[in-house]
Backbone as CSV, one residue per row, in Angstrom:
resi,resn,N_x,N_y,N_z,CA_x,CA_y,CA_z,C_x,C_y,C_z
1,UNK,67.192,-47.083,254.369,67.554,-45.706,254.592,67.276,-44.920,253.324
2,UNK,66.756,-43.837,253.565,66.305,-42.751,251.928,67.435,-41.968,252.340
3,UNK,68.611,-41.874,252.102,69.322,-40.817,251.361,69.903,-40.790,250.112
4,UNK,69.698,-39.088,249.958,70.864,-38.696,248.336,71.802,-38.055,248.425
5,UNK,72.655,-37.949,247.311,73.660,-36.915,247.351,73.755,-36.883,245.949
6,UNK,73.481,-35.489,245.310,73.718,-35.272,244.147,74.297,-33.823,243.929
7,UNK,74.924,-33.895,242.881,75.967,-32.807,242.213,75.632,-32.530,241.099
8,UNK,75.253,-31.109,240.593,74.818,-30.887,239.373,74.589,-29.386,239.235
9,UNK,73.574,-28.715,237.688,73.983,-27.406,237.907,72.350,-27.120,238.016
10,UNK,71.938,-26.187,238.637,70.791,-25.152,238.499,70.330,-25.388,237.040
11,UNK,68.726,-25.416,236.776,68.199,-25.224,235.491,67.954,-24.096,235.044
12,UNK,67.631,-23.423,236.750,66.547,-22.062,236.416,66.852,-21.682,238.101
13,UNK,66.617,-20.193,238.152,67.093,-19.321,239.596,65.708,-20.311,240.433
14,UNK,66.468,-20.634,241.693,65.635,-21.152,242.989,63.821,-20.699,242.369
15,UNK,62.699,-21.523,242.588,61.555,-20.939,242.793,61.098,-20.308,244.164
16,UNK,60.943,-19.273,244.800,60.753,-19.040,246.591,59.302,-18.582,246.723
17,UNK,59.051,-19.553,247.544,57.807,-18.857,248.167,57.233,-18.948,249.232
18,UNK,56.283,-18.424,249.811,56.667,-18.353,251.372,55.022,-18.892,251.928
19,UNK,54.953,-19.617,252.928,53.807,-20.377,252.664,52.985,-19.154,254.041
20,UNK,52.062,-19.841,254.168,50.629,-18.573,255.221,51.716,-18.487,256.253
21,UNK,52.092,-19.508,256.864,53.034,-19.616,257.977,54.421,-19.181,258.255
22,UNK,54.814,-18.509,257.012,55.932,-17.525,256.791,57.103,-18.409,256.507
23,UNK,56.947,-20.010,256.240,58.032,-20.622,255.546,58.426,-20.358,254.449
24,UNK,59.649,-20.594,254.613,60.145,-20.556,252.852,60.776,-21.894,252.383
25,UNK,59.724,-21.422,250.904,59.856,-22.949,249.958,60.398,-22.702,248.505
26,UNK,61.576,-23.108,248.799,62.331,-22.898,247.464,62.316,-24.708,246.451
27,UNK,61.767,-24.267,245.309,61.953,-25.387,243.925,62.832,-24.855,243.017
28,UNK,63.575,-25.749,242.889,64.512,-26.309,241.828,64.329,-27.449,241.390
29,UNK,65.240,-27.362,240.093,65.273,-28.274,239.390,66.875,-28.524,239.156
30,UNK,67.900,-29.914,238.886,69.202,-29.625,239.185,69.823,-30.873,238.401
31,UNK,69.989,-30.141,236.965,70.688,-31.380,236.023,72.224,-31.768,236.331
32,UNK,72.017,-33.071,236.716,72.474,-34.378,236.973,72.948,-35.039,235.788
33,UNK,74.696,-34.767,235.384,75.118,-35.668,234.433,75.342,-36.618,234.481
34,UNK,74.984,-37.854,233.851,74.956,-39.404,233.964,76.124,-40.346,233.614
35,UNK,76.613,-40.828,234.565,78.209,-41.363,234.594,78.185,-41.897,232.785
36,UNK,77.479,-43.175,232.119,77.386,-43.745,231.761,75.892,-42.905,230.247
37,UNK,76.849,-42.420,228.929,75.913,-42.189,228.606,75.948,-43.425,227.724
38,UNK,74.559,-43.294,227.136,74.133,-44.147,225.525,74.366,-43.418,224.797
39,UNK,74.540,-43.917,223.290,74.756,-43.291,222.109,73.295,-42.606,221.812
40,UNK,73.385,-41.345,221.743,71.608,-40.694,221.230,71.531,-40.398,222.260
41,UNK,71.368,-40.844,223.433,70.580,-40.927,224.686,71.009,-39.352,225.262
42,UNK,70.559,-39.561,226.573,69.868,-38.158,227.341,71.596,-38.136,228.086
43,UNK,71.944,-37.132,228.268,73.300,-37.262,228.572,73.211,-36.730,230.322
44,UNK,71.707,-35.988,230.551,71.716,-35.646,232.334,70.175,-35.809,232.569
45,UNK,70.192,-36.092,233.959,68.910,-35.942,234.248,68.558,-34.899,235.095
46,UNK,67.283,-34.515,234.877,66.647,-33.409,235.226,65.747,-33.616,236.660
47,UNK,65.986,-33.702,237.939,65.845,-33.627,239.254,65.112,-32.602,239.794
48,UNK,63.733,-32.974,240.157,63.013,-32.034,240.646,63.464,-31.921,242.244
49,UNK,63.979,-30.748,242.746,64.346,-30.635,244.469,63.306,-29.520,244.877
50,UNK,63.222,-30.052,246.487,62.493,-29.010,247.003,63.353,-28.629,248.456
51,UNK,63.700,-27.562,248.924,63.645,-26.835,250.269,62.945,-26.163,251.230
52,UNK,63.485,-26.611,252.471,62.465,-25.431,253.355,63.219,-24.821,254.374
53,UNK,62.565,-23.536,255.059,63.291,-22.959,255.781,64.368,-22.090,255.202
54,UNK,65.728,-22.437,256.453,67.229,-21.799,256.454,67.563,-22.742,255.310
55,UNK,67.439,-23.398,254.649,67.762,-24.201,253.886,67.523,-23.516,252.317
56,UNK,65.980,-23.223,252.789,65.599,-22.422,250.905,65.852,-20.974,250.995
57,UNK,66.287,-20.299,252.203,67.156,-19.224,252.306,68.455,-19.183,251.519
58,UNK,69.124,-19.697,252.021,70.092,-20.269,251.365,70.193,-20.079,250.347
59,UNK,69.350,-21.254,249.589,69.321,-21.482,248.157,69.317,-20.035,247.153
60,UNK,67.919,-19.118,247.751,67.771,-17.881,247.402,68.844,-16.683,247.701
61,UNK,69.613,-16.853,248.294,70.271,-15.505,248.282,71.848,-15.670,247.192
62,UNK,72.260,-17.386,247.279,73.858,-17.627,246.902,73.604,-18.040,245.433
63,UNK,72.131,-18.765,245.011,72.311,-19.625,244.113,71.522,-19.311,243.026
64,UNK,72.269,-19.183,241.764,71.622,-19.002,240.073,71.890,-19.856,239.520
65,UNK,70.600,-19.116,238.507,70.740,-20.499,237.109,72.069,-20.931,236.476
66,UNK,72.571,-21.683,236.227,73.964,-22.432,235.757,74.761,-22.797,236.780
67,UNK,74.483,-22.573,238.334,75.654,-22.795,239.391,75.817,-23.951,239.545
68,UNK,76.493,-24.461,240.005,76.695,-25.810,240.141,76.562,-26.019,241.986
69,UNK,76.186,-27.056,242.303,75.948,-27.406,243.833,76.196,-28.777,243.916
70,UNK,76.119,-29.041,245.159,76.178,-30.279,245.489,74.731,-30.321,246.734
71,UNK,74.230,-31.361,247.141,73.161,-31.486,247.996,72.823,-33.050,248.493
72,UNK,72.046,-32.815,249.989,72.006,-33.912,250.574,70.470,-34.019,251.227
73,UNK,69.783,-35.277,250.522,68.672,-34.914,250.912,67.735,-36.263,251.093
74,UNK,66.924,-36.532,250.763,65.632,-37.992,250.686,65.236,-37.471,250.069
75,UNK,64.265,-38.916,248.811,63.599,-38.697,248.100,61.996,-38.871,248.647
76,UNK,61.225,-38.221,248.380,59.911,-37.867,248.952,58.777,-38.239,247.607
77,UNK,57.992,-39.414,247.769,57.146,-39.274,246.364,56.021,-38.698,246.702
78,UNK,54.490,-38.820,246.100,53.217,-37.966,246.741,52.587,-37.991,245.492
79,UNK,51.217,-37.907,244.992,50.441,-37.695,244.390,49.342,-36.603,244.752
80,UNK,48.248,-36.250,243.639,47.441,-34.778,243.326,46.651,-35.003,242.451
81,UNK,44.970,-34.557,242.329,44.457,-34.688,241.663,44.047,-33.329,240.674
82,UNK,44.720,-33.285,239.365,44.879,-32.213,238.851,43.284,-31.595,238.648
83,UNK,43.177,-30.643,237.832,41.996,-29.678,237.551,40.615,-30.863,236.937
84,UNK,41.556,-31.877,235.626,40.939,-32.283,234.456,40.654,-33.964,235.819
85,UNK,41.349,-33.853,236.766,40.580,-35.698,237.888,41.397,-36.620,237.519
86,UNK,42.780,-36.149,236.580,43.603,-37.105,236.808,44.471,-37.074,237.587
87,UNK,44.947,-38.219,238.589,46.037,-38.537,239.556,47.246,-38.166,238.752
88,UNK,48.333,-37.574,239.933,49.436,-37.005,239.302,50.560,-37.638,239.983
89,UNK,51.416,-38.163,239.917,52.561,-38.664,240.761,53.791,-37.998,240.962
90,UNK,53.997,-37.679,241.787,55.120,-36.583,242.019,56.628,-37.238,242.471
91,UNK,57.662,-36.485,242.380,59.021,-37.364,243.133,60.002,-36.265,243.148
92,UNK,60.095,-36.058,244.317,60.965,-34.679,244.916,62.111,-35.522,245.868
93,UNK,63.160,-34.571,245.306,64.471,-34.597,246.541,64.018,-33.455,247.669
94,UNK,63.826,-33.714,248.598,63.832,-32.803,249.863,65.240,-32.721,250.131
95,UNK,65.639,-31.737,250.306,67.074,-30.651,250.276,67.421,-30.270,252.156
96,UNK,68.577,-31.350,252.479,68.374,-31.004,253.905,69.935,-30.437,253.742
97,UNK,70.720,-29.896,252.832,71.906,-29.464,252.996,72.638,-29.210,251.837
98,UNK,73.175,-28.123,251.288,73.162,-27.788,249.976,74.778,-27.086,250.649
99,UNK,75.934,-27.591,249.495,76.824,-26.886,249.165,77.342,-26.306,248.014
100,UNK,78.412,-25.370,247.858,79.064,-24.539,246.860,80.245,-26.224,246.100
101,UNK,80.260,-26.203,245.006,81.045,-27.065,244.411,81.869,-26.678,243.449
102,UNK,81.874,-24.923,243.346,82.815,-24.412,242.397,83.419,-23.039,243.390
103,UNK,84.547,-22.405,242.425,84.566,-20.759,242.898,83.528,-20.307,242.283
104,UNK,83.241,-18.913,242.958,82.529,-17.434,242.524,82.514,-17.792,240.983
105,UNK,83.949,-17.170,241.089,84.157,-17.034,239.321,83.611,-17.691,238.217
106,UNK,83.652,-19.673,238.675,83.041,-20.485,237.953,81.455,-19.958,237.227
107,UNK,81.787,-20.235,236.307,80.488,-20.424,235.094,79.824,-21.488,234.513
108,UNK,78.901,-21.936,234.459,78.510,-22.423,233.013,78.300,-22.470,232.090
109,UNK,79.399,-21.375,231.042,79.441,-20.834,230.305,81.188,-21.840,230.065
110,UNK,81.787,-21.569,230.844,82.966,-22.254,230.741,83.544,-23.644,231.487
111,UNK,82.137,-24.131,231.574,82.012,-25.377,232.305,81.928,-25.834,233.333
112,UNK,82.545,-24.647,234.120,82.476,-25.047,235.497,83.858,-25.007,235.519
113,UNK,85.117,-24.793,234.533,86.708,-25.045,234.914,87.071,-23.911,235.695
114,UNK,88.099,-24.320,235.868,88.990,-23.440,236.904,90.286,-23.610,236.292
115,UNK,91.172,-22.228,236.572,92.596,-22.469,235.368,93.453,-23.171,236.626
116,UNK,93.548,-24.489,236.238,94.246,-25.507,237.005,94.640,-26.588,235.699
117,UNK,95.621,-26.979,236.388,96.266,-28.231,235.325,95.261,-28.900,235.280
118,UNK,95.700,-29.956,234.125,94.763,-31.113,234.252,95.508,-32.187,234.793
119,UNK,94.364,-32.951,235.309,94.844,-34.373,235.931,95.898,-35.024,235.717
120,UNK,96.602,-35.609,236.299,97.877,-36.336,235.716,97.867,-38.414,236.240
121,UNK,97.895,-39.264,235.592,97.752,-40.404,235.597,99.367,-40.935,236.657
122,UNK,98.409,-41.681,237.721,99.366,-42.349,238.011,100.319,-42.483,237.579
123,UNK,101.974,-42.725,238.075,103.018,-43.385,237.322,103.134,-44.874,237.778
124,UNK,104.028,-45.639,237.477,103.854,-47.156,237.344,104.242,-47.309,239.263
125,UNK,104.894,-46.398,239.772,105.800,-46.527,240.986,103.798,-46.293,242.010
126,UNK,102.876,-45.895,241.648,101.910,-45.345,242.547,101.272,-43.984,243.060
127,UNK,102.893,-43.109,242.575,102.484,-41.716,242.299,102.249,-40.853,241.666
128,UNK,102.056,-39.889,241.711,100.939,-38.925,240.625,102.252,-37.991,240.699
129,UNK,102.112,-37.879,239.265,103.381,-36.633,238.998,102.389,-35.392,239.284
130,UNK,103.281,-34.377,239.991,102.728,-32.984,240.600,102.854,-31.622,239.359
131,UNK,101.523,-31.826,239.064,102.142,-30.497,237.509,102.389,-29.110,238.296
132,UNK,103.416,-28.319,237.832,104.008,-27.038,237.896,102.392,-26.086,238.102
133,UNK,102.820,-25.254,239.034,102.187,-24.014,239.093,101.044,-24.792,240.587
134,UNK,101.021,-25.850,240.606,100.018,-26.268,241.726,100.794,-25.738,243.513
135,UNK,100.061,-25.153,243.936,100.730,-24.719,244.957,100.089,-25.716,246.375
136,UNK,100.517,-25.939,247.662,100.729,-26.635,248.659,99.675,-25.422,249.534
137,UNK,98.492,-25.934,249.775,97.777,-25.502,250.721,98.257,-25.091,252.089
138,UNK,99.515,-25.747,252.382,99.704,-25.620,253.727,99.209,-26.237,254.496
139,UNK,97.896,-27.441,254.668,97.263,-28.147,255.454,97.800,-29.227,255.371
140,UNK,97.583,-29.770,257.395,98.460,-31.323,257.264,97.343,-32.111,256.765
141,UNK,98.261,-33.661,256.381,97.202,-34.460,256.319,96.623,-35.161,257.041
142,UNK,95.480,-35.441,256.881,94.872,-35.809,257.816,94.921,-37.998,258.166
């Protein structure tokens, strides 16, 4: 089975363009921080995605550089023979479903936080102490 799911932020605003046939083809690119860094090492990777359709609609009207998303897609490889006759190897996420993973408000300027507590560690009993100011959605559980 080829599926992905990756979470990460915008490099650069959607690329859109619309092919003879009046599709729309939106490129991105969508850094991917890496659970596990090395010392020195590259701390995200840089994910070439592509969309089409209601899909790279989408992308173009909600989504800028620094946003953060989430997306669900297959990886698609392909090769090209550039200007100079060398073979080129390509490797695209095809983008069959793209969501919001922050508020509006969120930035990447301020990380992506939201003024919410921080996490609180298990207690020894199994439960998570509830920090002050967190309010009760009102939804049952499921």
């Amino acid at each position: 089975m080829n599926s992905v799911q990756l979470v990460g932020r915008l490099t650069r605003d959607p690329d859109v363009r619309y092919t003879d046939g009046g599709t729309t083809v939106a490129r991105f690119t969508l850094a991917v921080d890496r659970r596990f860094k090395k010392d020195g090492g590259d701390e995200a990777d840089f994910i070439s995605c592509v969309a089409f359709g209601k899909t790279a609609e989408f992308l173009e009207k909600w989504f800028r550089k620094g946003q953060r998303l989430g997306l669900t897609g297959r990886i698609q490889t392909g090769s090209y023979v550039n200007q100079e006759g060398t073979k080129i190897y390509t490797t695209d996420v095809v983008t069959e479903n793209v969501e919001f993973v922050e508020s509006k408000g969120a930035s990447a300027e301020d990380g992506g936080l939201q003024q919410r507590p921080a996490p609180v560690s298990a207690l020894g009993d199994g439960f998570m102490n509830i920090p002050d100011g967190v309010e009760d959605d009102g939804l049952p559980f499921n």
